[in-house]
mmCIF file of C-alpha atoms in Angstrom:
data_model
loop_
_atom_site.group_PDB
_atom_site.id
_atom_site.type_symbol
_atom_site.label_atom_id
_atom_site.label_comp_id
_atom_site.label_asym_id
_atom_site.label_seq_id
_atom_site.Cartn_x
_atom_site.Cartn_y
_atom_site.Cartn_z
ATOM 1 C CA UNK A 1 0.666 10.106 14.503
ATOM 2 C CA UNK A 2 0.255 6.098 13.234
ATOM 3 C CA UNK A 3 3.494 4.256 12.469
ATOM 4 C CA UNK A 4 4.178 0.776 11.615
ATOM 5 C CA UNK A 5 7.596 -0.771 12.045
ATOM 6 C CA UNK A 6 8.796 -3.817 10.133
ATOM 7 C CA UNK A 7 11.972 -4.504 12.631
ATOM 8 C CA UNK A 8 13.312 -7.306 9.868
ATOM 9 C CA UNK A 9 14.371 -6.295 6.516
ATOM 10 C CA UNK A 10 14.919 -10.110 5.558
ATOM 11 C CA UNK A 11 13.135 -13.362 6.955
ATOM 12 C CA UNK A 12 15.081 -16.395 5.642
ATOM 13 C CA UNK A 13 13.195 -19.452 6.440
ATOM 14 C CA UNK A 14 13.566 -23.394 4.890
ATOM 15 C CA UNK A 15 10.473 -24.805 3.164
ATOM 16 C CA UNK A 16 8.146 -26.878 5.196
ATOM 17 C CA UNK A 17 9.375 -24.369 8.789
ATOM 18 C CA UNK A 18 6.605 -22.409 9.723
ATOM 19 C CA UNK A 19 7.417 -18.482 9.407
ATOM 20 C CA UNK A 20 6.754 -15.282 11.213
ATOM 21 C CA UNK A 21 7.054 -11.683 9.853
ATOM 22 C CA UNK A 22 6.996 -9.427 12.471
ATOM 23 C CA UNK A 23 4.624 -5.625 12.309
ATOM 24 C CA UNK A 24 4.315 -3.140 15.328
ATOM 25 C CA UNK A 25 2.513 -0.204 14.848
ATOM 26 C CA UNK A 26 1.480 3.042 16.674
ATOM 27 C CA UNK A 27 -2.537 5.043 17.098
ATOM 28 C CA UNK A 28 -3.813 7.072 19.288
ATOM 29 C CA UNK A 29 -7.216 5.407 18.406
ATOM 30 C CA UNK A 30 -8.160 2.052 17.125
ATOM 31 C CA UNK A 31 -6.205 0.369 14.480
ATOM 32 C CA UNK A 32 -7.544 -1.303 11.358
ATOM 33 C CA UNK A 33 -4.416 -3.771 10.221
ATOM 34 C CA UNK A 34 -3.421 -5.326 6.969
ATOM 35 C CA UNK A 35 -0.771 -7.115 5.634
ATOM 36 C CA UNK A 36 -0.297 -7.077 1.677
ATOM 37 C CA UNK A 37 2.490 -9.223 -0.260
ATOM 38 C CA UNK A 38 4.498 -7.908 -3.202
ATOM 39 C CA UNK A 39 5.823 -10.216 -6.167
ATOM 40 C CA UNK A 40 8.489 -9.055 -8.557
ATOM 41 C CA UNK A 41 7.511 -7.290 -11.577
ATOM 42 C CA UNK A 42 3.473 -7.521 -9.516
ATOM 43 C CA UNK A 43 1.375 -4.971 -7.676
ATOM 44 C CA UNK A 44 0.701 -5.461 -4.012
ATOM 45 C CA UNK A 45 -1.686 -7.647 -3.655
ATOM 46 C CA UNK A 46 -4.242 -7.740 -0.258
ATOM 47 C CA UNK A 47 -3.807 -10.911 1.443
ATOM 48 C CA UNK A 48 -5.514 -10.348 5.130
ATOM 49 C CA UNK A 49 -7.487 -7.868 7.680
ATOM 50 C CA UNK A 50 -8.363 -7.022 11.244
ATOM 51 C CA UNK A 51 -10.720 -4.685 11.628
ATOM 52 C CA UNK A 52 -12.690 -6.180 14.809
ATOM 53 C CA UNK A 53 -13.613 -9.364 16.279
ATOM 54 C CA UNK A 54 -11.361 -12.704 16.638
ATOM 55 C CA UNK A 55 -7.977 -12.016 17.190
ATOM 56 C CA UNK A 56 -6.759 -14.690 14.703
ATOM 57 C CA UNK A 57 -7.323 -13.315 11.361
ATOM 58 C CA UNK A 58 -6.887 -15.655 8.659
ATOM 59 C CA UNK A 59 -5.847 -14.952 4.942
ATOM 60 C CA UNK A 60 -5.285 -16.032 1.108
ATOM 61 C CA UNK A 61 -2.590 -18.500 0.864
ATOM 62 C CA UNK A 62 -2.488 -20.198 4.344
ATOM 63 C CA UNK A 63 -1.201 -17.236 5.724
ATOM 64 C CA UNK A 64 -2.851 -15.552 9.205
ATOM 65 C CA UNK A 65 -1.908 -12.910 11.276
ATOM 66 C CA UNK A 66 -2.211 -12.380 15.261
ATOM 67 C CA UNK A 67 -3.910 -8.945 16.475
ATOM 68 C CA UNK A 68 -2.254 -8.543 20.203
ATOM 69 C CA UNK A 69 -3.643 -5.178 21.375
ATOM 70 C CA UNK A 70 -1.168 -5.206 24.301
ATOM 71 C CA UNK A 71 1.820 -5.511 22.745
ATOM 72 C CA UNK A 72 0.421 -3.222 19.800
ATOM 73 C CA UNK A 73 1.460 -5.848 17.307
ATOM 74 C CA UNK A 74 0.095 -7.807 13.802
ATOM 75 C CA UNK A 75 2.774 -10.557 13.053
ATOM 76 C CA UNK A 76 2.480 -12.604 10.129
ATOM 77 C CA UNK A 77 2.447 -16.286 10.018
ATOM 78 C CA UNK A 78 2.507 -19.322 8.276
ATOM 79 C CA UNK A 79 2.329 -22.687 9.499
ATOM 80 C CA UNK A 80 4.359 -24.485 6.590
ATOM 81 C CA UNK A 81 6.275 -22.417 4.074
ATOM 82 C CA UNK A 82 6.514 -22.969 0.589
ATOM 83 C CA UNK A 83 9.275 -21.948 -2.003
ATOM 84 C CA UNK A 84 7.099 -19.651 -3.662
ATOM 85 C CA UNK A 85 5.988 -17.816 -1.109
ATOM 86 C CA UNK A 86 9.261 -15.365 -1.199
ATOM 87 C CA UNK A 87 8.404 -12.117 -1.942
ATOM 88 C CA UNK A 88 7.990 -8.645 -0.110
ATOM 89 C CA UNK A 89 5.484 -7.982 2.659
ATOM 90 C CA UNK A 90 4.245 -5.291 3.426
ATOM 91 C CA UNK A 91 2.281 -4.242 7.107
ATOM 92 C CA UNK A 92 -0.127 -1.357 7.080
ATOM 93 C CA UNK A 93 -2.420 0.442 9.521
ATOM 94 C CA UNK A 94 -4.932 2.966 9.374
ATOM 95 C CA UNK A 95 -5.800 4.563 12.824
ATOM 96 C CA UNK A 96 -9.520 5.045 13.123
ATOM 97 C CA UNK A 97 -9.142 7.683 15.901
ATOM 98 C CA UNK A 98 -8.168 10.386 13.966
ATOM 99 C CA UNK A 99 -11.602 9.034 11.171
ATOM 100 C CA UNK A 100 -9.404 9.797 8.357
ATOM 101 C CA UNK A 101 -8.416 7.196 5.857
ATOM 102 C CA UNK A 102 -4.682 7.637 5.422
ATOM 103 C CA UNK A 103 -3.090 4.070 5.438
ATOM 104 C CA UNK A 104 0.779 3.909 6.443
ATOM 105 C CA UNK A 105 2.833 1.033 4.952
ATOM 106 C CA UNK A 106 5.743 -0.324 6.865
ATOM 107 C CA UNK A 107 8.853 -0.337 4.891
ATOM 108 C CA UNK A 108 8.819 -4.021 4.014
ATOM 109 C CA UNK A 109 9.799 -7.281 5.129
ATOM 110 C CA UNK A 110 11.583 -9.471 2.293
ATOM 111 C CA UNK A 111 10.545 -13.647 2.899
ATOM 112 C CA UNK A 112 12.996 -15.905 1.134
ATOM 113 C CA UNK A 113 12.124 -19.338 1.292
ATOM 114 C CA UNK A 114 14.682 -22.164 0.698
ATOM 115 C CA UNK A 115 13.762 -25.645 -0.877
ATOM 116 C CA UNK B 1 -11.825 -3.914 -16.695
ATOM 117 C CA UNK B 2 -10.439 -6.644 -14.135
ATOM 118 C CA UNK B 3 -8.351 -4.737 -11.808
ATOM 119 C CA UNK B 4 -7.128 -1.365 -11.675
ATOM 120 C CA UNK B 5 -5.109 -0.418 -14.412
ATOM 121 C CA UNK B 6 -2.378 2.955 -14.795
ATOM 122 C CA UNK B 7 -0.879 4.309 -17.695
ATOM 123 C CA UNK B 8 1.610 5.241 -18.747
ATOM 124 C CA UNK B 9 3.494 1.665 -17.174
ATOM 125 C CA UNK B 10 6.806 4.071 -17.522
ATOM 126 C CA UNK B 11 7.641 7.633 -17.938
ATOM 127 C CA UNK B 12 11.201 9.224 -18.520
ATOM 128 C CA UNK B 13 11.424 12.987 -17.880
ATOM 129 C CA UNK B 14 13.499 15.837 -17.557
ATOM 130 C CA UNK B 15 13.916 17.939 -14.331
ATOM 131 C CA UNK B 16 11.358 20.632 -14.580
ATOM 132 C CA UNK B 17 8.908 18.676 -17.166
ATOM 133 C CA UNK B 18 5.450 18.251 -16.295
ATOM 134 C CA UNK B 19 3.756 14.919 -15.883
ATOM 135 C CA UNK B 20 0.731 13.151 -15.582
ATOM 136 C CA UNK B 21 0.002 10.143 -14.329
ATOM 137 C CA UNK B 22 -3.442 8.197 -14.864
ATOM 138 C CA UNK B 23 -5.287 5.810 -12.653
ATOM 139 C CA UNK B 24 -8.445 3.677 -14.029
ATOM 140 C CA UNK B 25 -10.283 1.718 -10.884
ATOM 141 C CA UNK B 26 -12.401 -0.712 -10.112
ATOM 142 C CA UNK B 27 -15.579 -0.132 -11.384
ATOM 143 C CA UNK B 28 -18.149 0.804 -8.522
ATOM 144 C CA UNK B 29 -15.204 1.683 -6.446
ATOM 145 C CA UNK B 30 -15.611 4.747 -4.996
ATOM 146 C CA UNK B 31 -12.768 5.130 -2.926
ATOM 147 C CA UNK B 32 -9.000 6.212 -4.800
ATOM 148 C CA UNK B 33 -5.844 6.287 -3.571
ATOM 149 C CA UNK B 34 -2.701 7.200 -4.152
ATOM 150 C CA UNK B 35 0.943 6.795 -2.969
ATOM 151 C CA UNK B 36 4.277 6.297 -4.036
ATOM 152 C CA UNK B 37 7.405 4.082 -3.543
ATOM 153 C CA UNK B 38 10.345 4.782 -3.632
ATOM 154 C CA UNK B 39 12.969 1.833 -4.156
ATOM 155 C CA UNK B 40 13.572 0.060 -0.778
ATOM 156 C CA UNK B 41 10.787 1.048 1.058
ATOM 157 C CA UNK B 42 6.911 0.600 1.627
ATOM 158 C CA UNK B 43 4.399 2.902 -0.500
ATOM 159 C CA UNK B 44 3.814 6.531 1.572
ATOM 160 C CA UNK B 45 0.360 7.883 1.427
ATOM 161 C CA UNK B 46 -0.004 10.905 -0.842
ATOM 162 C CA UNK B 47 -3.514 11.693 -1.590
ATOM 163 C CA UNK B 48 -7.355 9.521 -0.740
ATOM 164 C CA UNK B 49 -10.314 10.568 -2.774
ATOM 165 C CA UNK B 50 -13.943 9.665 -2.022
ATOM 166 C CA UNK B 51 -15.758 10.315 -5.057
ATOM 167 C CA UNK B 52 -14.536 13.335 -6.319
ATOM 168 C CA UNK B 53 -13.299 15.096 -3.836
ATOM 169 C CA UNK B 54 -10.231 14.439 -2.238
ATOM 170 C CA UNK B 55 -10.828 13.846 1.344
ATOM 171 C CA UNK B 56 -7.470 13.933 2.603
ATOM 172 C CA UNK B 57 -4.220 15.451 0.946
ATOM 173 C CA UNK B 58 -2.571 15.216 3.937
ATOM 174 C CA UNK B 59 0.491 13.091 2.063
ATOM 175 C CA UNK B 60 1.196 15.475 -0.967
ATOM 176 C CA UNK B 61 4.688 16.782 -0.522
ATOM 177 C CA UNK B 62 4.206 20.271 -1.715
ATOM 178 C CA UNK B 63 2.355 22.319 -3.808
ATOM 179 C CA UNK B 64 4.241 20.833 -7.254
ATOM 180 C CA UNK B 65 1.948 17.699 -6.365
ATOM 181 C CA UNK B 66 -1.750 18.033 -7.652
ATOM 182 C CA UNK B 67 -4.692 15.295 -8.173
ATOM 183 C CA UNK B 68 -7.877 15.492 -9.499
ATOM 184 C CA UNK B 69 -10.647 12.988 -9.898
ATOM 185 C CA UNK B 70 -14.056 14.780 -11.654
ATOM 186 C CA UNK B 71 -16.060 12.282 -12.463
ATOM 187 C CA UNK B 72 -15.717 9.685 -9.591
ATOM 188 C CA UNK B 73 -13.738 7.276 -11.737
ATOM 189 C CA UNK B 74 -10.173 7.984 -13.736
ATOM 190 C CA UNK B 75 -7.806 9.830 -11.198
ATOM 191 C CA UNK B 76 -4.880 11.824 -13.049
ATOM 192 C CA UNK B 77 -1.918 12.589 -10.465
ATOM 193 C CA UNK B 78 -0.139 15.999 -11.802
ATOM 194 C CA UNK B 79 3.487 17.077 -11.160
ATOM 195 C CA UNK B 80 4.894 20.309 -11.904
ATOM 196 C CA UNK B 81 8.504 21.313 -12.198
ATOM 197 C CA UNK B 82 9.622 17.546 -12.086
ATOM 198 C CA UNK B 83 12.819 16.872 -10.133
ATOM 199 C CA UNK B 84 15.511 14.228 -10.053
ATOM 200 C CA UNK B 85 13.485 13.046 -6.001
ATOM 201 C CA UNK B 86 10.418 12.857 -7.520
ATOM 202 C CA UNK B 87 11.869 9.174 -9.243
ATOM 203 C CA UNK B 88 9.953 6.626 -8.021
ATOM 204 C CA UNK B 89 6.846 4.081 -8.506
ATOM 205 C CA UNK B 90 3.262 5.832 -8.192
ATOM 206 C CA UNK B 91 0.604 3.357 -7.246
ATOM 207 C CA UNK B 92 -3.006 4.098 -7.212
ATOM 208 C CA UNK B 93 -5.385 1.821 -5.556
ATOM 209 C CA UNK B 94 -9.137 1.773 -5.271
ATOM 210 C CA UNK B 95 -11.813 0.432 -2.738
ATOM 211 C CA UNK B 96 -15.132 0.094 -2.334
ATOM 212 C CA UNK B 97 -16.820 2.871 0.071
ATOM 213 C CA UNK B 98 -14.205 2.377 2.959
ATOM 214 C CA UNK B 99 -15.311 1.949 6.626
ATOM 215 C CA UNK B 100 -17.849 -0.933 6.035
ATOM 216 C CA UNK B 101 -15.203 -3.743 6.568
ATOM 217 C CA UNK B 102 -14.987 -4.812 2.707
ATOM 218 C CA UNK B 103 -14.239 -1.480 1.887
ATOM 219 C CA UNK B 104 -11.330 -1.031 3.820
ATOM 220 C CA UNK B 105 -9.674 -3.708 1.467
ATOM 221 C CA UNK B 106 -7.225 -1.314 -0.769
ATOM 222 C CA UNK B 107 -6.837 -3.380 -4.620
ATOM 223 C CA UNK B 108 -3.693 -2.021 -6.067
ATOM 224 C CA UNK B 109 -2.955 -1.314 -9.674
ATOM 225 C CA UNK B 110 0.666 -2.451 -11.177
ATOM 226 C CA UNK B 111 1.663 1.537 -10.864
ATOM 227 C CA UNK B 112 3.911 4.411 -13.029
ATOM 228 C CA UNK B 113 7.091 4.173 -12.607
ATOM 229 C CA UNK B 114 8.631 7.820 -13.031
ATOM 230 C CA UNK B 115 12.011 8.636 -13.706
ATOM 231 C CA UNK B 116 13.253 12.160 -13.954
ATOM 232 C CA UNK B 117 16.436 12.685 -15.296
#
């Protein structure tokens, strides 16, 4: 069955640092990937993909994320963090092996950035 | 219509009520999801419709959990005999046909959030 583990409830990082939130997941076949952020009082909102191709995937607000097939992972990052990007992110996967189109949502990662 | 919208925003019950919750897409989307959060944790899969039919209800927790979808547009998610775990946000989101890259992109509404007293 596809998991995805979000091994940090809380990322603290100082504006200007570049951040990483960390996503691991499980498939038994191929793995579409996607990160989505969460403000307060907002709905998730999609903010980048891998499906195929370049391992580098990059997103909306300077943000990219890192497909590493051995090490079955999808971190997060940003180069330079800004104040307002605190909020709650959220890793997903959907395992094309099985061909269904269940997407499972790690528990959450919470980013507070300090000015 | 922007984004995908769900009404009510907020719904109080009490245990054994029956509720319904409404999801308006995307227009064009043909893909419909939904799932549900509960406080401190990501959203968990219940139901994925393509079209009208619902193509996987793997996620429903039991049989108190329906969905329907007849048209290919509005979703209503139906709960029977509501109890006190059954508290929590229900998001519906919507795609375009999935499995042709842009499609796979899931655009969430703001979501229901249910409380059963």
């Amino acid at each position: 069955a596809q998991s995805v583990a979000q091994p940090e409830d809380q990322v603290n990082v100082a504006e200007g640092n570049p951040l990483t939130v960390k996503c691991t997941y499980s498939v038994s076949g191929n793995p579409y990937l996607f990160w989505y952020v969460q403000y307060p009082n907002r709905g998730l909102q999609f903010l980048l993909k891998y499906i195929t191709g370049d391992n580098l995937v990059k997103g909306s607000y300077g943000f990219e994320a890192e497909f590493n097939k051995s090490q079955t992972s999808f971190h997060l990052k940003k180069p330079s963090a800004l104040v307002s990007d605190s909020a709650l992110y959220f890793c997903a996967v959907r395992d094309m092996g099985t061909g269904g189109f269940k997407t499972i949502f790690g528990a959450g990662t919470r980013l507070f950035v300090k000015a | 219509g922007a984004g995908v919208s769900q009404t009510p925003s907020n719904k109080v019950t009490e245990k054994g009520k029956y509720v319904e919750l409404r999801c308006d897409p995307i227009s064009g989307h043909t893909a419909l999801y939904w799932y549900r959060q509960s406080l401190g944790q990501g959203p968990e899969f219940l139901i994925y419709f393509q079209g009208t039919g619902a193509a996987d209800d793997s996620g429903l927790p039991n049989d108190r959990f329906f969905a329907v979808r007849p048209e290919g547009s509005v979703s209503t998610l139906k709960i029977q005999r509501t109890e006190r775990g059954d508290s929590a946000v229900y998001l519906c989101a919507s795609s375009p046909t999935p499995g042709q890259g842009i499609g796979d992109t899931q655009y969430f509404g703001p979501g229901t959030r249910l409380t059963v007293l």
